[in-house]
């Protein structure tokens, strides 16, 4: 199997062999590439950036992101939750809007300074 590592700017093209003997990775320029391949095979994780609606004048939407990675399988559930969320007041950058989203231990925070 081939994949591109997304951990750092190198974008290493990895060749991954997942056999009974374990996972073997070729093409990684650093150990993070090997760890990425292992995680990608067992439990792929992603950071998510998006936006939420507001009722605040001059801010129809506000950009948000997760403050860590969530399982890739939960991204669509997160996007649905964000589409149903509406912010009703000005908040500073880094404000937690949704704590422990989808029981992942990860928060959704603002990335726009509104104040």
Short mmCIF file of C-alpha atoms in Angstrom, two decimals:
data_model
loop_
_atom_site.label_atom_id
_atom_site.label_comp_id
_atom_site.label_asym_id
_atom_site.label_seq_id
_atom_site.Cartn_x
_atom_site.Cartn_y
_atom_site.Cartn_z
CA UNK A 1 0.00 0.00 0.00
CA UNK A 2 1.19 3.52 -0.73
CA UNK A 3 0.33 6.70 1.17
CA UNK A 4 1.61 10.23 1.58
CA UNK A 5 2.62 11.26 5.08
CA UNK A 6 0.85 14.46 6.20
CA UNK A 7 2.69 15.00 9.49
CA UNK A 8 5.30 17.45 8.24
CA UNK A 9 6.00 19.49 5.08
CA UNK A 10 8.19 16.73 3.55
CA UNK A 11 5.12 14.84 2.29
CA UNK A 12 7.04 11.56 2.16
CA UNK A 13 5.67 8.91 -0.17
CA UNK A 14 5.42 5.87 2.04
CA UNK A 15 5.30 2.26 0.98
CA UNK A 16 3.55 0.33 3.72
CA UNK A 17 3.52 -3.45 4.11
CA UNK A 18 1.03 -4.67 6.70
CA UNK A 19 1.78 -8.36 7.23
CA UNK A 20 1.51 -10.87 10.04
CA UNK A 21 5.01 -9.82 11.08
CA UNK A 22 3.83 -6.25 11.63
CA UNK A 23 3.84 -2.97 9.77
CA UNK A 24 6.92 -2.16 7.69
CA UNK A 25 7.32 1.35 6.33
CA UNK A 26 9.70 2.45 3.57
CA UNK A 27 10.24 5.98 2.29
CA UNK A 28 9.86 7.87 5.57
CA UNK A 29 12.48 10.57 6.07
CA UNK A 30 11.79 10.65 9.82
CA UNK A 31 10.29 8.49 12.56
CA UNK A 32 7.09 10.54 12.49
CA UNK A 33 6.34 9.06 9.07
CA UNK A 34 6.56 5.55 10.46
CA UNK A 35 4.25 6.48 13.36
CA UNK A 36 1.83 8.14 10.92
CA UNK A 37 1.61 4.99 8.80
CA UNK A 38 0.95 2.82 11.87
CA UNK A 39 -1.79 5.14 13.13
CA UNK A 40 -3.28 5.51 9.66
CA UNK A 41 -3.72 1.75 9.47
CA UNK A 42 -5.13 1.28 12.96
CA UNK A 43 -6.97 4.49 13.93
CA UNK A 44 -6.63 7.40 11.49
CA UNK A 45 -6.92 10.81 13.16
CA UNK A 46 -7.41 14.33 11.79
CA UNK A 47 -7.60 17.93 12.94
CA UNK A 48 -10.71 19.65 11.60
CA UNK A 49 -11.22 23.27 10.61
CA UNK A 50 -14.60 24.72 9.74
CA UNK A 51 -16.91 27.60 10.58
CA UNK A 52 -20.08 28.11 12.62
CA UNK A 53 -23.00 30.49 12.15
CA UNK A 54 -23.45 33.46 14.46
CA UNK A 55 -26.15 35.97 15.29
CA UNK A 56 -23.50 38.64 15.90
CA UNK A 57 -23.59 41.74 13.69
CA UNK A 58 -20.71 41.84 11.17
CA UNK A 59 -19.86 38.18 11.88
CA UNK A 60 -22.20 35.92 9.88
CA UNK A 61 -19.77 33.04 10.47
CA UNK A 62 -16.73 32.45 12.66
CA UNK A 63 -13.88 30.09 11.89
CA UNK A 64 -13.27 27.21 14.29
CA UNK A 65 -10.98 24.21 14.65
CA UNK A 66 -10.47 21.23 16.88
CA UNK A 67 -7.73 21.72 19.46
CA UNK A 68 -6.45 18.22 18.72
CA UNK A 69 -7.11 15.32 16.41
CA UNK A 70 -10.32 13.31 16.35
CA UNK A 71 -10.91 9.88 14.77
CA UNK A 72 -11.39 10.24 11.03
CA UNK A 73 -14.60 8.20 11.34
CA UNK A 74 -16.17 11.01 13.45
CA UNK A 75 -15.53 13.90 11.06
CA UNK A 76 -18.98 13.83 9.43
CA UNK A 77 -20.65 13.71 12.85
CA UNK A 78 -18.59 16.73 13.90
CA UNK A 79 -19.50 18.67 10.75
CA UNK A 80 -23.19 17.92 11.39
CA UNK A 81 -22.87 19.17 14.97
CA UNK A 82 -21.11 22.33 13.80
CA UNK A 83 -23.83 22.99 11.19
CA UNK A 84 -26.42 22.95 13.99
CA UNK A 85 -24.40 25.26 16.28
CA UNK A 86 -25.02 29.03 16.39
CA UNK A 87 -22.83 31.44 18.34
CA UNK A 88 -24.84 34.27 19.94
CA UNK A 89 -22.15 36.58 21.33
CA UNK A 90 -18.69 37.98 20.57
CA UNK A 91 -15.88 35.87 21.97
CA UNK A 92 -12.08 36.11 21.88
CA UNK A 93 -9.91 33.84 19.78
CA UNK A 94 -9.33 30.44 21.39
CA UNK A 95 -12.71 30.31 23.13
CA UNK A 96 -14.01 26.78 23.61
CA UNK A 97 -17.37 26.53 21.86
CA UNK A 98 -17.93 22.79 22.22
CA UNK A 99 -16.15 20.98 25.03
CA UNK A 100 -15.29 17.27 24.64
CA UNK A 101 -16.91 17.09 21.22
CA UNK A 102 -18.38 13.65 20.47
CA UNK A 103 -16.79 12.35 23.69
CA UNK A 104 -13.32 12.53 22.13
CA UNK A 105 -11.70 14.68 24.82
CA UNK A 106 -11.09 17.31 22.13
CA UNK A 107 -12.64 20.78 22.09
CA UNK A 108 -13.84 23.00 19.24
CA UNK A 109 -12.32 26.47 19.57
CA UNK A 110 -12.64 29.77 17.73
CA UNK A 111 -9.86 30.94 15.43
CA UNK A 112 -11.25 34.42 14.83
CA UNK A 113 -10.79 37.39 17.15
CA UNK A 114 -14.25 38.94 17.55
CA UNK A 115 -13.53 41.37 20.38
#
